[in-house]
mmCIF file of C-alpha atoms and ligand atoms in Angstrom:
data_model
loop_
_atom_site.group_PDB
_atom_site.id
_atom_site.type_symbol
_atom_site.label_atom_id
_atom_site.label_comp_id
_atom_site.label_asym_id
_atom_site.label_seq_id
_atom_site.Cartn_x
_atom_site.Cartn_y
_atom_site.Cartn_z
ATOM 1 C CA MET A 1 86.297 111.443 120.002
ATOM 2 C CA ASN A 2 89.335 110.452 117.878
ATOM 3 C CA LYS A 3 88.434 109.334 114.366
ATOM 4 C CA LYS A 4 89.511 105.855 113.278
ATOM 5 C CA THR A 5 91.731 105.123 110.297
ATOM 6 C CA VAL A 6 90.060 103.573 107.254
ATOM 7 C CA TYR A 7 92.499 101.337 105.407
ATOM 8 C CA LYS A 8 90.749 99.530 102.588
ATOM 9 C CA THR A 9 92.039 96.113 101.572
ATOM 10 C CA TRP A 10 93.246 95.160 98.111
ATOM 11 C CA ILE A 11 89.934 93.348 97.566
ATOM 12 C CA ARG A 12 87.162 95.754 96.645
ATOM 13 C CA ILE A 13 84.011 95.411 98.776
ATOM 14 C CA ASN A 14 81.960 96.289 95.675
ATOM 15 C CA LYS A 15 83.336 93.216 93.934
ATOM 16 C CA ILE A 16 82.321 90.947 96.831
ATOM 17 C CA ILE A 17 78.843 92.488 96.956
ATOM 18 C CA THR A 18 78.315 92.200 93.183
ATOM 19 C CA LEU A 19 79.429 88.548 93.073
ATOM 20 C CA SER A 20 77.316 87.627 96.115
ATOM 21 C CA VAL A 21 74.197 89.355 94.771
ATOM 22 C CA ILE A 22 74.528 87.595 91.383
ATOM 23 C CA SER A 23 75.059 84.188 93.082
ATOM 24 C CA LEU A 24 72.078 84.712 95.381
ATOM 25 C CA PHE A 25 69.870 85.847 92.516
ATOM 26 C CA LEU A 26 70.747 82.773 90.431
ATOM 27 C CA ILE A 27 70.237 80.418 93.409
ATOM 28 C CA LEU A 28 66.812 81.975 94.080
ATOM 29 C CA ILE A 29 65.817 81.373 90.447
ATOM 30 C CA ALA A 30 67.074 77.770 90.684
ATOM 31 C CA LEU A 31 64.857 77.235 93.749
ATOM 32 C CA SER A 32 61.758 79.007 92.457
ATOM 33 C CA PRO A 33 58.786 77.291 90.789
ATOM 34 C CA VAL A 34 59.616 78.288 87.204
ATOM 35 C CA ASN A 35 60.391 76.282 84.075
ATOM 36 C CA ILE A 36 62.751 73.382 84.923
ATOM 37 C CA PHE A 37 65.141 74.299 82.099
ATOM 38 C CA ILE A 38 65.525 77.830 83.536
ATOM 39 C CA ARG A 39 66.011 76.413 87.046
ATOM 40 C CA VAL A 40 68.771 74.011 85.921
ATOM 41 C CA LEU A 41 70.472 76.725 83.872
ATOM 42 C CA ALA A 42 70.370 79.205 86.790
ATOM 43 C CA GLY A 43 71.705 76.508 89.151
ATOM 44 C CA ILE A 44 74.626 75.724 86.847
ATOM 45 C CA LEU A 45 75.383 79.410 86.251
ATOM 46 C CA SER A 46 75.326 80.151 89.996
ATOM 47 C CA LEU A 47 78.241 77.752 90.688
ATOM 48 C CA PRO A 48 81.162 79.780 89.252
ATOM 49 C CA PHE A 49 79.777 82.983 90.811
ATOM 50 C CA LEU A 50 79.325 81.289 94.176
ATOM 51 C CA TYR A 51 82.808 79.757 94.027
ATOM 52 C CA THR A 52 84.431 83.091 93.087
ATOM 53 C CA SER A 53 82.547 85.043 95.756
ATOM 54 C CA ILE A 54 83.625 82.558 98.454
ATOM 55 C CA ILE A 55 87.268 82.722 97.312
ATOM 56 C CA VAL A 56 87.267 86.535 97.053
ATOM 57 C CA THR A 57 85.591 86.904 100.473
ATOM 58 C CA TYR A 58 88.114 84.566 102.064
ATOM 59 C CA CYS A 59 90.996 86.536 100.491
ATOM 60 C CA TYR A 60 89.432 89.718 101.881
ATOM 61 C CA TYR A 61 89.350 88.072 105.313
ATOM 62 C CA GLN A 62 93.010 87.065 105.055
ATOM 63 C CA PHE A 63 94.097 90.559 104.010
ATOM 64 C CA SER A 64 92.053 92.451 106.591
ATOM 65 C CA ASP A 65 92.682 92.977 110.305
ATOM 66 C CA ILE A 66 89.615 90.881 111.207
ATOM 67 C CA GLY A 67 91.442 87.881 109.695
ATOM 68 C CA GLY A 68 95.058 87.142 108.791
ATOM 69 C CA ASN A 69 96.050 90.845 108.579
ATOM 70 C CA PHE A 70 98.325 90.039 105.630
ATOM 71 C CA GLN A 71 98.035 93.469 104.061
ATOM 72 C CA TYR A 72 99.453 94.988 107.269
ATOM 73 C CA LYS A 73 102.161 92.311 107.436
ATOM 74 C CA ILE A 74 103.209 92.881 103.819
ATOM 75 C CA HIS A 75 103.364 96.657 104.316
ATOM 76 C CA ASN A 76 105.471 96.103 107.440
ATOM 77 C CA LEU A 77 107.789 93.878 105.425
ATOM 78 C CA ILE A 78 108.343 96.732 102.943
ATOM 79 C CA VAL A 79 108.971 99.189 105.803
ATOM 80 C CA SER A 80 111.500 96.785 107.338
ATOM 81 C CA LYS A 81 113.464 96.787 104.077
ATOM 82 C CA ILE A 82 114.135 100.545 104.198
ATOM 83 C CA SER A 83 117.651 101.060 105.506
ATOM 84 C CA TYR A 84 117.801 104.856 105.243
ATOM 85 C CA THR A 85 117.131 106.775 108.455
ATOM 86 C CA GLY A 86 116.889 110.430 109.455
ATOM 87 C CA ASN A 87 115.925 113.435 107.408
ATOM 88 C CA VAL A 88 115.140 111.671 104.114
ATOM 89 C CA LYS A 89 112.660 112.239 101.310
ATOM 90 C CA VAL A 90 110.397 109.288 100.531
ATOM 91 C CA LEU A 91 107.968 108.645 97.670
ATOM 92 C CA ASP A 92 105.129 106.067 97.682
ATOM 93 C CA ILE A 93 103.904 105.368 94.145
ATOM 94 C CA GLY A 94 100.237 104.308 94.193
ATOM 95 C CA VAL A 95 99.638 105.265 97.800
ATOM 96 C CA GLY A 96 96.059 103.832 97.886
ATOM 97 C CA SER A 97 94.544 104.669 101.281
ATOM 98 C CA ALA A 98 97.953 105.620 102.793
ATOM 99 C CA SER A 99 98.356 102.441 104.808
ATOM 100 C CA LEU A 100 102.012 101.918 103.813
ATOM 101 C CA ILE A 101 103.121 105.561 103.780
ATOM 102 C CA THR A 102 101.812 106.264 107.302
ATOM 103 C CA LYS A 103 103.781 103.265 108.601
ATOM 104 C CA ILE A 104 106.927 104.604 106.913
ATOM 105 C CA ALA A 105 106.290 108.074 108.362
ATOM 106 C CA LYS A 106 106.013 106.600 111.866
ATOM 107 C CA SER A 107 109.205 104.589 111.484
ATOM 108 C CA LEU A 108 111.068 107.613 110.023
ATOM 109 C CA PRO A 109 109.773 110.559 112.103
ATOM 110 C CA LYS A 110 112.260 113.022 110.537
ATOM 111 C CA ALA A 111 111.435 112.049 106.954
ATOM 112 C CA SER A 112 109.228 114.024 104.583
ATOM 113 C CA LEU A 113 107.028 111.895 102.382
ATOM 114 C CA ILE A 114 104.924 112.231 99.243
ATOM 115 C CA GLY A 115 102.238 109.773 98.212
ATOM 116 C CA ILE A 116 100.979 109.850 94.645
ATOM 117 C CA ASP A 117 98.022 107.997 93.220
ATOM 118 C CA TYR A 118 95.703 108.131 90.253
ATOM 119 C CA TRP A 119 92.685 107.415 92.532
ATOM 120 C CA GLY A 120 90.485 106.322 89.627
ATOM 121 C CA ASN A 121 86.914 105.031 90.000
ATOM 122 C CA ASP A 122 88.182 101.424 90.022
ATOM 123 C CA TRP A 123 89.347 101.698 93.610
ATOM 124 C CA GLU A 124 87.686 102.558 96.898
ATOM 125 C CA TYR A 125 90.577 104.856 97.833
ATOM 126 C CA SER A 126 90.786 108.652 97.607
ATOM 127 C CA LYS A 127 93.064 111.581 98.428
ATOM 128 C CA ASN A 128 90.625 112.566 101.168
ATOM 129 C CA ILE A 129 90.830 109.099 102.805
ATOM 130 C CA CYS A 130 94.649 109.364 102.703
ATOM 131 C CA GLU A 131 94.641 112.794 104.345
ATOM 132 C CA GLU A 132 92.209 111.655 107.051
ATOM 133 C CA ASN A 133 94.267 108.525 107.760
ATOM 134 C CA ALA A 134 97.489 110.552 107.999
ATOM 135 C CA LYS A 135 95.739 112.892 110.457
ATOM 136 C CA CYS A 136 94.466 109.978 112.582
ATOM 137 C CA GLU A 137 97.973 108.516 112.680
ATOM 138 C CA GLY A 138 99.435 111.894 113.726
ATOM 139 C CA VAL A 139 101.763 112.090 110.711
ATOM 140 C CA SER A 140 99.922 114.573 108.486
ATOM 141 C CA ASP A 141 102.649 117.215 108.880
ATOM 142 C CA GLN A 142 105.167 114.791 107.347
ATOM 143 C CA ILE A 143 103.149 113.671 104.295
ATOM 144 C CA SER A 144 101.619 115.317 101.235
ATOM 145 C CA PHE A 145 99.377 113.560 98.741
ATOM 146 C CA ILE A 146 99.308 114.374 95.031
ATOM 147 C CA LYS A 147 97.074 113.060 92.263
ATOM 148 C CA ALA A 148 99.362 111.873 89.474
ATOM 149 C CA SER A 149 100.096 108.842 87.346
ATOM 150 C CA ALA A 150 103.020 106.510 87.981
ATOM 151 C CA SER A 151 103.696 106.679 84.245
ATOM 152 C CA ASN A 152 104.535 110.391 84.407
ATOM 153 C CA LEU A 153 105.682 111.445 87.865
ATOM 154 C CA PRO A 154 105.514 115.207 88.499
ATOM 155 C CA PHE A 155 109.032 115.318 89.982
ATOM 156 C CA ASP A 156 112.544 116.204 88.856
ATOM 157 C CA ASP A 157 115.198 113.552 88.323
ATOM 158 C CA ASN A 158 117.005 112.375 91.481
ATOM 159 C CA GLU A 159 114.589 113.961 94.009
ATOM 160 C CA PHE A 160 113.992 111.114 96.466
ATOM 161 C CA ASP A 161 116.213 109.124 98.823
ATOM 162 C CA VAL A 162 113.705 106.279 98.925
ATOM 163 C CA ALA A 163 110.867 105.152 96.645
ATOM 164 C CA VAL A 164 108.414 102.398 97.462
ATOM 165 C CA SER A 165 105.494 100.966 95.567
ATOM 166 C CA CYS A 166 103.100 98.181 96.464
ATOM 167 C CA LEU A 167 100.954 96.415 93.850
ATOM 168 C CA THR A 168 100.607 99.493 91.665
ATOM 169 C CA PHE A 169 102.649 99.048 88.461
ATOM 170 C CA HIS A 170 100.336 96.288 87.150
ATOM 171 C CA GLU A 171 97.381 98.670 87.616
ATOM 172 C CA VAL A 172 98.833 101.480 85.491
ATOM 173 C CA LYS A 173 96.529 101.658 82.472
ATOM 174 C CA ASP A 174 97.978 104.691 80.708
ATOM 175 C CA GLU A 175 101.284 102.924 79.952
ATOM 176 C CA ASN A 176 101.333 99.357 78.670
ATOM 177 C CA ASP A 177 105.108 99.055 78.758
ATOM 178 C CA LYS A 178 105.713 98.331 82.436
ATOM 179 C CA VAL A 179 109.498 98.616 82.031
ATOM 180 C CA LYS A 180 108.861 102.287 81.227
ATOM 181 C CA VAL A 181 106.837 102.641 84.450
ATOM 182 C CA PHE A 182 109.684 100.993 86.360
ATOM 183 C CA LYS A 183 112.240 103.344 84.738
ATOM 184 C CA GLU A 184 110.037 106.366 85.520
ATOM 185 C CA SER A 185 110.120 105.376 89.207
ATOM 186 C CA LEU A 186 113.901 104.998 89.155
ATOM 187 C CA ARG A 187 114.286 108.374 87.420
ATOM 188 C CA VAL A 188 113.097 110.313 90.481
ATOM 189 C CA ILE A 189 115.401 108.468 92.934
ATOM 190 C CA LYS A 190 118.796 109.953 93.809
ATOM 191 C CA LYS A 191 121.971 108.106 92.818
ATOM 192 C CA ASN A 192 122.435 105.404 95.482
ATOM 193 C CA GLY A 193 118.867 106.047 96.642
ATOM 194 C CA GLU A 194 116.844 103.066 97.741
ATOM 195 C CA PHE A 195 113.847 101.414 96.072
ATOM 196 C CA ILE A 196 111.472 98.675 97.214
ATOM 197 C CA PHE A 197 108.865 97.700 94.651
ATOM 198 C CA LEU A 198 106.392 94.893 95.275
ATOM 199 C CA ASP A 199 104.225 93.789 92.398
ATOM 200 C CA LEU A 200 102.953 90.831 90.395
ATOM 201 C CA PHE A 201 106.176 90.932 88.353
ATOM 202 C CA LEU A 202 105.849 87.225 87.418
ATOM 203 C CA ASP A 203 102.548 87.863 85.628
ATOM 204 C CA GLU A 204 103.668 87.543 82.000
ATOM 205 C CA ASN A 205 100.375 88.991 80.707
ATOM 206 C CA VAL A 206 101.266 92.295 82.325
ATOM 207 C CA PHE A 207 105.060 92.437 82.558
ATOM 208 C CA GLY A 208 105.971 90.292 79.547
ATOM 209 C CA LYS A 209 108.137 87.166 79.496
ATOM 210 C CA ASN A 210 109.813 86.711 82.910
ATOM 211 C CA ASP A 211 113.315 86.173 81.441
ATOM 212 C CA GLU A 212 113.089 89.286 79.290
ATOM 213 C CA PHE A 213 111.566 91.462 82.000
ATOM 214 C CA PHE A 214 114.144 90.566 84.668
ATOM 215 C CA HIS A 215 116.997 90.734 82.137
ATOM 216 C CA THR A 216 115.905 94.272 81.184
ATOM 217 C CA ILE A 217 115.530 95.337 84.817
ATOM 218 C CA ASN A 218 118.989 93.926 85.583
ATOM 219 C CA SER A 219 120.514 95.878 82.716
ATOM 220 C CA LEU A 220 119.194 99.310 83.734
ATOM 221 C CA GLY A 221 122.498 100.231 85.370
ATOM 222 C CA ILE A 222 121.158 99.933 88.926
ATOM 223 C CA SER A 223 124.036 99.710 91.420
ATOM 224 C CA SER A 224 122.495 96.885 93.464
ATOM 225 C CA ILE A 225 119.360 94.838 92.989
ATOM 226 C CA LYS A 226 117.652 91.976 94.805
ATOM 227 C CA ILE A 227 114.737 90.002 93.362
ATOM 228 C CA GLU A 228 112.735 87.903 95.834
ATOM 229 C CA LYS A 229 109.480 85.989 95.474
ATOM 230 C CA LEU A 230 107.102 87.238 98.158
ATOM 231 C CA GLU A 231 106.152 83.705 99.237
ATOM 232 C CA ASN A 232 109.822 83.017 100.038
ATOM 233 C CA ILE A 233 110.020 85.866 102.562
ATOM 234 C CA ILE A 234 106.628 85.727 104.219
ATOM 235 C CA ASP A 235 104.460 82.719 105.053
ATOM 236 C CA LEU A 236 101.271 83.197 103.060
ATOM 237 C CA PRO A 237 98.104 81.116 103.421
ATOM 238 C CA LYS A 238 97.510 78.817 100.447
ATOM 239 C CA ILE A 239 94.607 80.877 99.175
ATOM 240 C CA LEU A 240 96.816 83.972 98.763
ATOM 241 C CA LEU A 241 99.379 81.935 96.792
ATOM 242 C CA ASN A 242 96.917 81.672 93.922
ATOM 243 C CA LYS A 243 98.360 83.279 90.757
ATOM 244 C CA LYS A 244 95.368 85.619 90.627
ATOM 245 C CA VAL A 245 96.155 86.861 94.137
ATOM 246 C CA LEU A 246 99.826 86.980 95.259
ATOM 247 C CA GLY A 247 101.255 83.885 93.551
ATOM 248 C CA ASN A 248 103.042 86.153 91.053
ATOM 249 C CA ALA A 249 104.220 88.668 93.649
ATOM 250 C CA VAL A 250 107.903 89.624 93.753
ATOM 251 C CA ILE A 251 109.829 92.297 95.646
ATOM 252 C CA ILE A 252 112.471 94.059 93.593
ATOM 253 C CA SER A 253 114.648 96.163 95.865
ATOM 254 C CA GLY A 254 118.039 97.783 95.764
ATOM 255 C CA ARG A 255 120.048 100.974 95.283
ATOM 256 C CA LYS A 256 119.991 103.106 92.137
HETATM 257 C C1 LIG B 1 96.247 97.293 94.738
HETATM 258 S S1 LIG B 1 96.091 99.007 95.049
HETATM 259 C C2 LIG B 1 97.506 99.230 96.115
HETATM 260 C C3 LIG B 1 97.420 100.461 96.956
HETATM 261 C C4 LIG B 1 98.555 100.661 97.960
HETATM 262 N N1 LIG B 1 99.842 100.700 97.301
HETATM 263 C C5 LIG B 1 98.549 99.610 99.023
HETATM 264 O O1 LIG B 1 99.470 98.785 99.069
HETATM 265 O O2 LIG B 1 97.616 99.592 99.845
HETATM 266 C C6 LIG B 1 96.623 99.729 93.515
HETATM 267 C C7 LIG B 1 96.726 101.231 93.548
HETATM 268 O O3 LIG B 1 97.247 101.687 92.303
HETATM 269 C C8 LIG B 1 96.629 102.930 92.014
HETATM 270 N N2 LIG B 1 96.817 103.250 90.598
HETATM 271 C C9 LIG B 1 96.197 102.732 89.524
HETATM 272 N N3 LIG B 1 96.661 103.310 88.394
HETATM 273 C C10 LIG B 1 97.599 104.208 88.777
HETATM 274 C C11 LIG B 1 98.446 105.102 88.076
HETATM 275 N N4 LIG B 1 98.417 105.194 86.749
HETATM 276 N N5 LIG B 1 99.290 105.874 88.778
HETATM 277 C C12 LIG B 1 99.335 105.798 90.134
HETATM 278 N N6 LIG B 1 98.568 104.958 90.863
HETATM 279 C C13 LIG B 1 97.714 104.177 90.189
HETATM 280 C C14 LIG B 1 95.179 102.682 92.413
HETATM 281 O O4 LIG B 1 94.462 103.889 92.542
HETATM 282 C C15 LIG B 1 95.383 101.947 93.726
HETATM 283 O O5 LIG B 1 95.482 102.850 94.794
#
């Protein structure tokens, strides 16, 4: 029997379980025959946990293929922005569970691709999941996966024709200066090579003041650059437009 692909969503199941268990626990205390003060306190405390677990579960539903399938749609949007064809070399920075890179491999059957990721404990992704997914999709001969950090890519300058990255730069913990992470990604792309980077670039807590960040990116000597808010190119449900979800998401694409 053919194995099925396992593409995890951007919402961690562990997070949903933890929030739900805490909410349930607090509700049970509020309903149990204990001291009234403890019951009221538990009831009040359960509200933010309950609210957050409902929101997070609904976002999970919207991202996954049992619901709105928005993770798939957003990956497809990135794939559709790649204009190179043929025998090209492609890098996915923060490959996750290989959902995006396998789509690129299928749309560029002559390309060779590398997916890098840190695969820390924070995420439910792993190199093994990536390799299994690539096998299931029939593209394992095109792709290799390497454990590495986006802040220090193990590649020479100008190696790749195309680099993509989806929601990874804001996660990079070993480099606070996200402009440096951006520059490191550009470093490995060939002159005139293509890049498509989607991230929460409008989140000033991570990327710094919007004006300064985009001014710096625009002055890196890139030959062409396009900056688009994600919500202006794809219709997102209201819940995903929240600033804590994809409300700050922007695609920066262009040619080096
Ligand atoms: C929101 S997930 C996105 C995964 C994938 N790009 C996707 O769209 O499905 C963020 C990814 O960033 C990876 N990550 C975190 N820190 C990293 C680092 N320093 N270098 C490379 N990847 C990193 C995580 O392991 C995780 O796979």
